[in-house]
Coordinates of C-alpha atoms in Angstrom, one line a residue:
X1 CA 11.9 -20.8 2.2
X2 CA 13.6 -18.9 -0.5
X3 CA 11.7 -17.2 -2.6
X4 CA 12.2 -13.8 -5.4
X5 CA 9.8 -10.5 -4.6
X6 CA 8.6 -7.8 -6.6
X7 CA 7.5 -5.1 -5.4
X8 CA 5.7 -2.4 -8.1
X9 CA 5.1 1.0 -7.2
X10 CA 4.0 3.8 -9.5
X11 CA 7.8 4.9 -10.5
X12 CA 10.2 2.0 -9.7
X13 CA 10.1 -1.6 -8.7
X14 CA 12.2 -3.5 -6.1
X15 CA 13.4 -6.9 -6.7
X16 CA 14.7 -8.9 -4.0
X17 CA 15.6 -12.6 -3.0
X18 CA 14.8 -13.8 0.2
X19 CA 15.4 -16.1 2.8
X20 CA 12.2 -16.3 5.3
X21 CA 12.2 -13.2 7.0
X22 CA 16.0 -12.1 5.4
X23 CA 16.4 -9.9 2.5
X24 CA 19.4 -11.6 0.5
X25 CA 19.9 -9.1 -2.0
X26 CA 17.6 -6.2 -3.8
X27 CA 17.9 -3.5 -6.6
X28 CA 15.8 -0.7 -7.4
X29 CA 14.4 -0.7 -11.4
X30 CA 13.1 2.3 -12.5
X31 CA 9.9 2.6 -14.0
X32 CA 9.6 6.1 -14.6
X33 CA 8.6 7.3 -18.3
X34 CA 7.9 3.6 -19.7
X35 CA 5.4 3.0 -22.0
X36 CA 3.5 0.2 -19.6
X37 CA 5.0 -2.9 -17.7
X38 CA 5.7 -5.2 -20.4
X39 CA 8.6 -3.4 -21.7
X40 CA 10.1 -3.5 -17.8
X41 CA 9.7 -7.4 -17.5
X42 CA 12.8 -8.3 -19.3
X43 CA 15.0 -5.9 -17.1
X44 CA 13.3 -7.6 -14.0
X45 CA 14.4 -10.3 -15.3
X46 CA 17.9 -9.8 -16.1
X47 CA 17.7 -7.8 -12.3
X48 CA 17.3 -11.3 -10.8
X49 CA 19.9 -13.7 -12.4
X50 CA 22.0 -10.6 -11.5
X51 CA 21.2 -10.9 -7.8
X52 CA 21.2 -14.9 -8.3
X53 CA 24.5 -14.7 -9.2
X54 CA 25.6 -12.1 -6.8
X55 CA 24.6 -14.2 -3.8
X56 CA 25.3 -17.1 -5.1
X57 CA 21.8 -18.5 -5.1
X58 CA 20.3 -21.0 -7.6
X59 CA 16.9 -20.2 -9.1
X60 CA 15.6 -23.8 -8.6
X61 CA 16.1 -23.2 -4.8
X62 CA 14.0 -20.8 -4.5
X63 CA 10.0 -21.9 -4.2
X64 CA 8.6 -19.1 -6.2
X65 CA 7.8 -15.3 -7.3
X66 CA 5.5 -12.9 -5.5
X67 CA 4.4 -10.2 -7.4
X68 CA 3.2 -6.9 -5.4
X69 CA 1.1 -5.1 -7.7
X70 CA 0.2 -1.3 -7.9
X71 CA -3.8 -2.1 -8.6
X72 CA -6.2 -5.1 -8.1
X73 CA -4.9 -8.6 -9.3
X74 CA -6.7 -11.5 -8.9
X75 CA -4.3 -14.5 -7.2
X76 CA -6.3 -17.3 -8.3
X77 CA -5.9 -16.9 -11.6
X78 CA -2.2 -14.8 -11.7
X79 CA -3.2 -12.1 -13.7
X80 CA -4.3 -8.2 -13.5
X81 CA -8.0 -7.6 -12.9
X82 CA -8.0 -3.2 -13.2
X83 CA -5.3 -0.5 -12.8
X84 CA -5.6 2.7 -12.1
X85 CA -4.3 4.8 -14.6
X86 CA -0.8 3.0 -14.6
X87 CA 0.8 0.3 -16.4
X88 CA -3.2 -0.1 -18.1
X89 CA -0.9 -2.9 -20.5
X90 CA -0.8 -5.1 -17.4
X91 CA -4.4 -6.5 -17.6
X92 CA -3.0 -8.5 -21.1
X93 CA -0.1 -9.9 -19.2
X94 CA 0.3 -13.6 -18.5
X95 CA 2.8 -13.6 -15.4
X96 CA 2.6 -17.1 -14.7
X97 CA 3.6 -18.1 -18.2
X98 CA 5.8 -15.4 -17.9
X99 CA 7.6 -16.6 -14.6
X100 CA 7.5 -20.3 -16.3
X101 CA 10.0 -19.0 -19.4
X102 CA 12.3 -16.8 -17.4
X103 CA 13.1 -19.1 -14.6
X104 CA 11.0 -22.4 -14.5
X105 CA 8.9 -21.0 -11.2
X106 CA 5.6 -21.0 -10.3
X107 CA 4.5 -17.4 -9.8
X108 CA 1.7 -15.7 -7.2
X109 CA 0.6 -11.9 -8.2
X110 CA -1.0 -9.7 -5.6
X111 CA -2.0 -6.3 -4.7
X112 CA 0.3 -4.0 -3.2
X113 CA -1.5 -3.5 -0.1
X114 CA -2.7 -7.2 0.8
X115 CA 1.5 -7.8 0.2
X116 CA 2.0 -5.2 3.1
X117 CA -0.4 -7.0 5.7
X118 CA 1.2 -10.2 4.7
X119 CA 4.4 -9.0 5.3
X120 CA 4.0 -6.7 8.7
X121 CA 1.7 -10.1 10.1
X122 CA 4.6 -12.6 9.1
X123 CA 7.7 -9.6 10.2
X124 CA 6.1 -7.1 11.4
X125 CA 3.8 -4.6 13.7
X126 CA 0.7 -7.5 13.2
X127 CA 2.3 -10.7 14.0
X128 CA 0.3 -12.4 16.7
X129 CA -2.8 -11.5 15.2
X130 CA -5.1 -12.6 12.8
X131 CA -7.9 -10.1 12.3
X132 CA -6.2 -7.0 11.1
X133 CA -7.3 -4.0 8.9
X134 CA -4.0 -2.3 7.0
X135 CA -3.7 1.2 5.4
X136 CA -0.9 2.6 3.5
X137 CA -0.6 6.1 3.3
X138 CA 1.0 7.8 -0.2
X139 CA 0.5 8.7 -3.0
X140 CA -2.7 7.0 -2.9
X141 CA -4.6 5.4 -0.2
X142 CA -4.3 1.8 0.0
X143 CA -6.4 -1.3 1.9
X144 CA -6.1 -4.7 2.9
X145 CA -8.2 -6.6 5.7
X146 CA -7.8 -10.5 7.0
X147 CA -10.2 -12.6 9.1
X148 CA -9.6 -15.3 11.0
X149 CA -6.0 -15.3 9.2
X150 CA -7.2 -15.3 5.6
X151 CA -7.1 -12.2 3.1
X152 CA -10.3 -10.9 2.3
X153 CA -10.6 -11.4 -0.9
X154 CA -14.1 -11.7 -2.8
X155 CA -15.3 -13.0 -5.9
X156 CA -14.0 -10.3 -8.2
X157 CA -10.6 -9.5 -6.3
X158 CA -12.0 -6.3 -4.8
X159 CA -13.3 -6.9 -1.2
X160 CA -11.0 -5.7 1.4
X161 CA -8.2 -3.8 -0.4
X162 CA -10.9 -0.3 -1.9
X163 CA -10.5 1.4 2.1
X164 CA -8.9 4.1 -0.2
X165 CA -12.2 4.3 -1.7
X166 CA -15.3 3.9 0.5
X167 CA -16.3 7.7 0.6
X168 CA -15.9 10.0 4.2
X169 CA -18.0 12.8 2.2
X170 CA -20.9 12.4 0.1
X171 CA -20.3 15.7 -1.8
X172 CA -16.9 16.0 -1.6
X173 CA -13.8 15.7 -4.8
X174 CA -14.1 13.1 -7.3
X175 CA -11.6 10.7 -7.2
X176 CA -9.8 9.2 -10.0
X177 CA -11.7 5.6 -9.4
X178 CA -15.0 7.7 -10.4
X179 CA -16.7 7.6 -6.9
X180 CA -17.1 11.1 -5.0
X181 CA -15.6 11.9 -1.4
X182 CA -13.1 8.8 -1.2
X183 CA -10.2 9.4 1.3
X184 CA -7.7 9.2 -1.7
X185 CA -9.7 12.0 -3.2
X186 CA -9.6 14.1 0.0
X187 CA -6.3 13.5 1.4
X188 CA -3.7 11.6 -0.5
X189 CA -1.0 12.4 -1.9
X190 CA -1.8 13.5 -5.2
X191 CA -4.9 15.1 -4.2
X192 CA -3.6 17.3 -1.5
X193 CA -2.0 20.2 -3.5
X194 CA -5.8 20.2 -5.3
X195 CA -7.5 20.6 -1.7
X196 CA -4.4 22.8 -1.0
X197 CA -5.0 25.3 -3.5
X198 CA -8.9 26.0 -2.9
X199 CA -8.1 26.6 0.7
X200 CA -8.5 30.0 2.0
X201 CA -5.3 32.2 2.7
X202 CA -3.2 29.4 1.3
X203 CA -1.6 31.7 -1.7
X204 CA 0.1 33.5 1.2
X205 CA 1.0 31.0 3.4
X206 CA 4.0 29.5 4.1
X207 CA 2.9 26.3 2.8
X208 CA 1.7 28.2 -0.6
X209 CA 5.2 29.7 -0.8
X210 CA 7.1 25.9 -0.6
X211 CA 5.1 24.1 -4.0
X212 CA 5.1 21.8 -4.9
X213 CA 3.1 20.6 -1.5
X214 CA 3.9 17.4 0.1
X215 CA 2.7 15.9 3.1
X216 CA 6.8 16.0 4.4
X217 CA 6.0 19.9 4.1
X218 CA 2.2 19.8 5.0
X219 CA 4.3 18.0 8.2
X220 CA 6.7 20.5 8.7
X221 CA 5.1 23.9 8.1
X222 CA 1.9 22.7 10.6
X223 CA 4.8 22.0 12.9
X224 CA 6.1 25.5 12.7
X225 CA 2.8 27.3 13.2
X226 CA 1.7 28.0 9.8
X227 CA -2.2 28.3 10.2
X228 CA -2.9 27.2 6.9
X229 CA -1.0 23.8 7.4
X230 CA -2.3 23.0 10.4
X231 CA -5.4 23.4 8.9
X232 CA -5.0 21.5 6.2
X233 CA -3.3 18.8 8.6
X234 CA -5.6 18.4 10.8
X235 CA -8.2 17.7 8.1
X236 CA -6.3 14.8 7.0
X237 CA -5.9 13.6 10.1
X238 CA -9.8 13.5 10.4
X239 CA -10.4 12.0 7.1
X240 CA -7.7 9.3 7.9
X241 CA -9.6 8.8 11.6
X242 CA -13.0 8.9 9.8
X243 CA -11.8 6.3 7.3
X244 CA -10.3 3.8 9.5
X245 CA -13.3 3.8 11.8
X246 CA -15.7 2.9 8.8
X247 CA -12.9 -0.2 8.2
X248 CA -13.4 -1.0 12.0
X249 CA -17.2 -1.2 11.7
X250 CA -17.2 -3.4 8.6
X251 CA -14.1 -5.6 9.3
X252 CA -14.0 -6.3 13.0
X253 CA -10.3 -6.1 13.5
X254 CA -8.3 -6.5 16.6
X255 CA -5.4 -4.2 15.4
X256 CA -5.0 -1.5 12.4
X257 CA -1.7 -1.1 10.8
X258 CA -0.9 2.4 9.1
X259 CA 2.2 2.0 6.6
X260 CA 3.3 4.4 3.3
X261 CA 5.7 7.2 3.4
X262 CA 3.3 9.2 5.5
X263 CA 4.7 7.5 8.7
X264 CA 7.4 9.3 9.2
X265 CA 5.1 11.4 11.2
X266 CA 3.8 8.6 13.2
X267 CA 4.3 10.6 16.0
X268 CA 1.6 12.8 15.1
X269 CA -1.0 10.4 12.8
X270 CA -1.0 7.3 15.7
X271 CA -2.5 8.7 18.4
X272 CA -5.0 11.0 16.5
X273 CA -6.5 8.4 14.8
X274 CA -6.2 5.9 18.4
X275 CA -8.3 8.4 19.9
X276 CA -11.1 8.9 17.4
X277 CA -11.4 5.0 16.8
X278 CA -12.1 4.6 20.9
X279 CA -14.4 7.6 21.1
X280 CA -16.4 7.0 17.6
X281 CA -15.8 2.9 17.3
X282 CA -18.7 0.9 18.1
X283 CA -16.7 -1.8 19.5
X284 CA -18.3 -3.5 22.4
X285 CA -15.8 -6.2 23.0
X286 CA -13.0 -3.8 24.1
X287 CA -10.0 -1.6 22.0
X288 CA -9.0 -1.9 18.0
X289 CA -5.0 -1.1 18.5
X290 CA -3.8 1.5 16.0
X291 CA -0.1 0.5 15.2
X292 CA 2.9 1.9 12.7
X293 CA 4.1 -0.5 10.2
X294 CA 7.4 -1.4 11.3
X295 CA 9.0 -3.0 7.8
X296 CA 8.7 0.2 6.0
X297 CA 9.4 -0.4 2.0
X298 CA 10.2 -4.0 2.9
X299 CA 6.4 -4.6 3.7
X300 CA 5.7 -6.1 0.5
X301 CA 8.5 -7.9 0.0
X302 CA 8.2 -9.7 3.0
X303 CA 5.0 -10.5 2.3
X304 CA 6.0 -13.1 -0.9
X305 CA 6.9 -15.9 1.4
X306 CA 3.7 -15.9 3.2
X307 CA 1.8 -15.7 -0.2
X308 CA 3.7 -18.6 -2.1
X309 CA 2.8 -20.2 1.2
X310 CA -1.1 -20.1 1.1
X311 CA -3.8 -22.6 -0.5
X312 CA -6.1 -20.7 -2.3
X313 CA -9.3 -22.0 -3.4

Protein backbone atom coordinates (compact mmCIF):
# COMPACT_ATOMS: atom_id res chain seq x y z
CA UNK A 1 0.00 0.00 0.00
CA UNK A 2 1.09 3.40 -0.76
CA UNK A 3 0.07 5.89 1.27
CA UNK A 4 1.29 9.92 2.41
CA UNK A 5 2.23 10.51 6.46
CA UNK A 6 2.30 13.40 8.58
CA UNK A 7 3.91 13.43 11.31
CA UNK A 8 3.32 16.83 13.70
CA UNK A 9 5.42 17.59 16.45
CA UNK A 10 5.52 20.75 18.45
CA UNK A 11 8.23 22.65 16.09
CA UNK A 12 8.23 20.90 12.62
CA UNK A 13 6.36 18.27 10.73
CA UNK A 14 7.60 15.40 8.56
CA UNK A 15 5.88 14.47 5.38
CA UNK A 16 6.61 11.36 3.76
CA UNK A 17 5.28 8.84 1.09
CA UNK A 18 5.43 5.40 1.65
CA UNK A 19 5.47 2.18 0.30
CA UNK A 20 4.35 -0.54 3.17
CA UNK A 21 7.14 -0.61 5.43
CA UNK A 22 9.57 1.81 2.91
CA UNK A 23 9.85 5.44 3.27
CA UNK A 24 9.87 6.82 -0.49
CA UNK A 25 10.64 10.18 0.14
CA UNK A 26 10.26 12.80 3.29
CA UNK A 27 11.03 16.58 4.10
CA UNK A 28 11.06 18.29 7.26
CA UNK A 29 8.44 21.62 7.46
CA UNK A 30 9.04 23.81 9.99
CA UNK A 31 6.53 24.88 12.27
CA UNK A 32 8.31 27.05 14.60
CA UNK A 33 6.85 30.64 15.24
CA UNK A 34 3.40 30.08 13.23
CA UNK A 35 0.44 31.46 14.31
CA UNK A 36 -1.44 27.77 14.49
CA UNK A 37 -1.73 24.91 11.91
CA UNK A 38 -3.91 26.20 9.38
CA UNK A 39 -1.43 28.60 8.00
CA UNK A 40 1.15 25.36 7.63
CA UNK A 41 -1.51 23.23 5.52
CA UNK A 42 -0.84 24.73 2.34
CA UNK A 43 3.02 24.20 2.52
CA UNK A 44 2.23 20.53 3.52
CA UNK A 45 0.58 20.53 0.67
CA UNK A 46 2.80 21.94 -1.79
CA UNK A 47 5.61 19.48 0.35
CA UNK A 48 3.83 16.53 -1.12
CA UNK A 49 3.16 17.07 -4.90
CA UNK A 50 6.89 17.99 -4.45
CA UNK A 51 7.82 14.56 -3.16
CA UNK A 52 5.04 13.09 -5.77
CA UNK A 53 6.85 14.47 -8.35
CA UNK A 54 10.30 13.76 -7.10
CA UNK A 55 9.63 10.02 -7.01
CA UNK A 56 7.68 9.81 -9.54
CA UNK A 57 4.54 8.77 -7.72
CA UNK A 58 0.94 9.59 -8.66
CA UNK A 59 -1.43 10.78 -5.87
CA UNK A 60 -4.29 8.48 -6.96
CA UNK A 61 -1.92 5.53 -6.25
CA UNK A 62 -1.60 6.09 -3.02
CA UNK A 63 -4.74 4.80 -0.62
CA UNK A 64 -4.68 7.68 1.80
CA UNK A 65 -3.30 10.29 4.41
CA UNK A 66 -2.41 9.57 8.01
CA UNK A 67 -2.17 12.36 10.09
CA UNK A 68 -0.03 12.03 13.50
CA UNK A 69 -1.17 14.67 15.67
CA UNK A 70 0.57 16.43 18.66
CA UNK A 71 -2.76 16.19 21.07
CA UNK A 72 -6.02 14.04 21.14
CA UNK A 73 -7.96 13.60 17.75
CA UNK A 74 -10.75 11.67 17.49
CA UNK A 75 -10.41 9.02 14.16
CA UNK A 76 -13.86 8.42 13.71
CA UNK A 77 -14.86 11.56 12.91
CA UNK A 78 -11.19 13.10 11.37
CA UNK A 79 -11.01 15.96 13.42
CA UNK A 80 -9.14 17.54 16.60
CA UNK A 81 -10.83 16.77 19.88
CA UNK A 82 -8.12 19.15 22.56
CA UNK A 83 -4.51 20.39 22.25
CA UNK A 84 -2.35 21.25 24.60
CA UNK A 85 -1.30 24.61 24.35
CA UNK A 86 -0.23 24.17 20.64
CA UNK A 87 -1.74 24.69 17.26
CA UNK A 88 -5.25 25.45 19.76
CA UNK A 89 -6.63 26.55 15.82
CA UNK A 90 -6.63 22.84 15.05
CA UNK A 91 -9.87 21.90 16.88
CA UNK A 92 -11.81 24.19 13.84
CA UNK A 93 -10.03 22.24 11.19
CA UNK A 94 -11.84 19.90 8.71
CA UNK A 95 -8.91 17.61 7.57
CA UNK A 96 -10.93 15.24 5.70
CA UNK A 97 -12.45 18.00 3.58
CA UNK A 98 -9.24 19.27 3.55
CA UNK A 99 -7.42 16.03 2.23
CA UNK A 100 -10.59 15.79 -0.31
CA UNK A 101 -9.54 19.39 -2.11
CA UNK A 102 -5.78 19.04 -2.10
CA UNK A 103 -5.55 15.60 -3.54
CA UNK A 104 -8.93 13.73 -3.91
CA UNK A 105 -7.90 11.16 -0.80
CA UNK A 106 -9.60 9.96 1.98
CA UNK A 107 -7.74 11.07 5.09
CA UNK A 108 -7.40 9.27 8.85
CA UNK A 109 -6.01 11.80 11.79
CA UNK A 110 -4.53 10.31 14.97
CA UNK A 111 -2.63 11.04 17.94
CA UNK A 112 0.96 11.07 17.96
CA UNK A 113 1.53 8.36 20.26
CA UNK A 114 -1.20 5.68 19.10
CA UNK A 115 0.77 6.49 15.39
CA UNK A 116 4.07 5.23 17.20
CA UNK A 117 2.51 1.83 18.53
CA UNK A 118 1.04 1.38 15.12
CA UNK A 119 4.10 1.90 13.51
CA UNK A 120 6.79 -0.08 15.99
CA UNK A 121 3.76 -3.19 16.01
CA UNK A 122 3.67 -3.11 12.03
CA UNK A 123 7.97 -2.32 11.74
CA UNK A 124 9.04 -2.34 14.71
CA UNK A 125 10.17 -3.47 18.56
CA UNK A 126 6.16 -4.78 19.01
CA UNK A 127 5.49 -6.85 16.00
CA UNK A 128 4.32 -10.25 17.07
CA UNK A 129 2.23 -8.90 19.67
CA UNK A 130 -0.98 -7.60 20.20
CA UNK A 131 -1.40 -6.35 23.78
CA UNK A 132 1.22 -3.61 24.08
CA UNK A 133 1.44 -0.43 26.33
CA UNK A 134 3.80 2.43 24.39
CA UNK A 135 5.52 5.49 25.98
CA UNK A 136 7.34 8.22 24.35
CA UNK A 137 9.70 10.02 26.17
CA UNK A 138 10.24 14.11 25.29
CA UNK A 139 9.28 16.90 25.56
CA UNK A 140 6.17 15.63 27.02
CA UNK A 141 5.15 12.30 28.03
CA UNK A 142 3.13 10.39 25.64
CA UNK A 143 0.69 7.00 25.77
CA UNK A 144 -0.84 4.61 23.70
CA UNK A 145 -2.22 1.04 24.74
CA UNK A 146 -3.83 -1.90 22.34
CA UNK A 147 -5.82 -5.07 23.33
CA UNK A 148 -6.27 -7.86 21.58
CA UNK A 149 -4.82 -5.89 18.50
CA UNK A 150 -7.13 -2.82 18.61
CA UNK A 151 -6.20 0.76 19.88
CA UNK A 152 -7.76 1.67 22.97
CA UNK A 153 -9.70 4.20 22.17
CA UNK A 154 -12.89 5.21 24.29
CA UNK A 155 -15.91 7.21 23.72
CA UNK A 156 -14.34 10.65 23.84
CA UNK A 157 -10.82 9.76 22.22
CA UNK A 158 -8.98 9.80 25.53
CA UNK A 159 -8.61 6.28 26.94
CA UNK A 160 -5.21 4.80 26.49
CA UNK A 161 -3.08 7.67 25.14
CA UNK A 162 -3.28 10.22 28.99
CA UNK A 163 -0.13 7.62 30.58
CA UNK A 164 1.61 11.08 30.47
CA UNK A 165 -1.00 12.11 32.85
CA UNK A 166 -2.27 9.60 35.37
CA UNK A 167 -0.47 11.12 38.49
CA UNK A 168 2.86 9.13 40.43
CA UNK A 169 2.38 11.92 43.32
CA UNK A 170 -0.63 13.20 44.75
CA UNK A 171 1.06 16.41 45.94
CA UNK A 172 3.50 16.87 43.59
CA UNK A 173 3.90 19.97 40.33
CA UNK A 174 0.91 20.88 38.45
CA UNK A 175 1.05 19.95 35.05
CA UNK A 176 0.01 21.87 32.16
CA UNK A 177 -3.22 19.48 31.62
CA UNK A 178 -4.41 20.87 35.22
CA UNK A 179 -4.06 17.55 37.12
CA UNK A 180 -1.21 17.48 40.00
CA UNK A 181 1.85 14.93 40.11
CA UNK A 182 1.48 13.57 36.36
CA UNK A 183 4.80 12.15 35.07
CA UNK A 184 4.99 14.98 32.38
CA UNK A 185 4.80 17.35 35.36
CA UNK A 186 7.63 15.53 37.25
CA UNK A 187 9.95 14.42 34.59
CA UNK A 188 9.57 15.56 31.03
CA UNK A 189 11.12 17.53 29.21
CA UNK A 190 9.91 20.84 29.77
CA UNK A 191 9.40 20.29 33.31
CA UNK A 192 12.80 19.10 34.26
CA UNK A 193 14.72 22.45 34.38
CA UNK A 194 11.58 23.57 36.92
CA UNK A 195 12.36 20.38 39.23
CA UNK A 196 16.01 21.20 38.39
CA UNK A 197 16.19 24.46 39.80
CA UNK A 198 14.36 23.73 43.35
CA UNK A 199 16.81 20.96 43.86
CA UNK A 200 19.30 21.43 46.46
CA UNK A 201 23.04 22.29 45.61
CA UNK A 202 22.00 22.36 41.96
CA UNK A 203 23.18 26.33 41.46
CA UNK A 204 26.67 24.88 41.93
CA UNK A 205 26.58 21.88 40.22
CA UNK A 206 27.86 20.94 37.18
CA UNK A 207 24.52 20.41 35.72
CA UNK A 208 23.52 24.16 37.05
CA UNK A 209 26.62 25.51 35.29
CA UNK A 210 25.46 23.72 31.54
CA UNK A 211 21.58 25.64 31.25
CA UNK A 212 19.71 25.28 29.65
CA UNK A 213 19.18 21.53 31.16
CA UNK A 214 18.34 18.78 28.95
CA UNK A 215 17.89 15.23 29.59
CA UNK A 216 21.21 14.73 26.82
CA UNK A 217 23.01 16.77 29.77
CA UNK A 218 20.93 15.33 32.78
CA UNK A 219 22.49 12.01 30.74
CA UNK A 220 25.84 13.07 30.53
CA UNK A 221 26.75 14.96 33.79
CA UNK A 222 25.05 11.82 35.95
CA UNK A 223 27.42 9.87 33.82
CA UNK A 224 30.41 11.83 34.97
CA UNK A 225 29.66 11.86 38.68
CA UNK A 226 27.92 15.00 39.23
CA UNK A 227 25.84 14.28 42.41
CA UNK A 228 23.20 16.50 41.61
CA UNK A 229 22.47 14.76 38.16
CA UNK A 230 22.51 11.56 39.32
CA UNK A 231 20.14 12.67 41.64
CA UNK A 232 17.99 14.15 39.52
CA UNK A 233 18.36 11.09 37.13
CA UNK A 234 17.63 8.68 39.13
CA UNK A 235 14.32 10.35 40.07
CA UNK A 236 13.24 10.15 36.70
CA UNK A 237 14.03 6.93 36.28
CA UNK A 238 11.70 6.10 39.21
CA UNK A 239 8.88 8.23 38.10
CA UNK A 240 9.24 6.58 34.50
CA UNK A 241 9.26 2.89 36.48
CA UNK A 242 6.48 4.07 38.73
CA UNK A 243 4.47 5.22 35.72
CA UNK A 244 4.81 2.31 33.52
CA UNK A 245 3.88 -0.11 36.32
CA UNK A 246 0.44 1.77 36.89
CA UNK A 247 -0.02 1.19 32.74
CA UNK A 248 0.83 -2.55 33.50
CA UNK A 249 -1.84 -2.86 36.15
CA UNK A 250 -4.53 -1.17 34.15
CA UNK A 251 -3.74 -2.41 30.58
CA UNK A 252 -2.49 -5.95 30.93
CA UNK A 253 0.22 -5.89 28.27
CA UNK A 254 2.54 -8.50 27.23
CA UNK A 255 5.34 -5.96 26.08
CA UNK A 256 6.02 -2.01 26.86
CA UNK A 257 7.60 -0.02 24.22
CA UNK A 258 9.66 3.25 25.37
CA UNK A 259 10.31 5.65 22.23
CA UNK A 260 11.05 9.75 22.19
CA UNK A 261 14.44 11.30 22.02
CA UNK A 262 15.07 10.05 25.60
CA UNK A 263 16.32 6.69 24.16
CA UNK A 264 19.38 7.40 23.31
CA UNK A 265 20.12 6.41 26.75
CA UNK A 266 18.37 3.19 26.42
CA UNK A 267 21.25 1.71 27.90
CA UNK A 268 20.49 3.22 31.17
CA UNK A 269 16.32 3.71 31.19
CA UNK A 270 15.60 -0.26 29.89
CA UNK A 271 16.66 -2.14 32.47
CA UNK A 272 15.78 0.29 35.36
CA UNK A 273 12.43 0.30 34.61
CA UNK A 274 12.64 -3.95 33.57
CA UNK A 275 13.57 -4.37 37.05
CA UNK A 276 10.97 -2.32 38.94
CA UNK A 277 8.06 -3.62 36.62
CA UNK A 278 9.11 -7.54 37.79
CA UNK A 279 9.67 -6.56 41.46
CA UNK A 280 6.48 -4.04 41.85
CA UNK A 281 4.15 -5.68 38.82
CA UNK A 282 1.34 -7.62 40.03
CA UNK A 283 1.50 -9.84 37.14
CA UNK A 284 0.69 -13.47 37.85
CA UNK A 285 0.75 -14.87 34.50
CA UNK A 286 4.57 -14.33 34.10
CA UNK A 287 6.94 -11.12 32.65
CA UNK A 288 5.70 -7.64 30.85
CA UNK A 289 8.94 -7.17 28.35
CA UNK A 290 10.29 -3.59 28.52
CA UNK A 291 11.63 -2.85 24.96
CA UNK A 292 13.27 0.36 22.98
CA UNK A 293 11.46 1.52 20.08
CA UNK A 294 13.50 0.55 17.26
CA UNK A 295 11.94 3.09 14.27
CA UNK A 296 13.05 6.14 16.06
CA UNK A 297 11.34 9.48 14.28
CA UNK A 298 9.93 7.09 11.69
CA UNK A 299 7.45 5.54 14.42
CA UNK A 300 4.68 7.57 13.33
CA UNK A 301 5.09 7.54 9.95
CA UNK A 302 5.08 4.07 9.77
CA UNK A 303 2.18 3.87 11.53
CA UNK A 304 -0.24 5.55 8.51
CA UNK A 305 -0.41 2.32 6.63
CA UNK A 306 -1.67 0.40 9.43
CA UNK A 307 -4.26 3.12 10.27
CA UNK A 308 -5.64 3.70 6.67
CA UNK A 309 -5.85 -0.07 7.09
CA UNK A 310 -8.27 -0.35 10.09
CA UNK A 311 -12.24 -0.56 10.28
CA UNK A 312 -13.32 1.64 12.81
CA UNK A 313 -16.67 1.52 14.14
Amino acid sequence: MKALAIDLGGTHATCAVLDDRTILAEEIVSTDGTQGLKPVLPLLAQTFRKLLQKIGVATNDCAGLAFSFCGLADTRIGRVVSTNQKYDDAVGIDFVEWSHQEFSLPLKIENDARMALLGERYAGAARGFDDVVMTTLGTGIGGAAMIGGTLIRGKHAQAGCLGGHLPVLFNGRTCTCGNIGCPEAEAAGWSIPLVARDWPGYADSALGKDEPVDFEKLFRRAGEGDQVAIALRDRCLHVWAASTTGLIHAYDPEIVVYGGGVMKSADIIIPYVQAYVEKHSWTPWGKVKVRAAELGNNAGLLGAVPLLSESIG
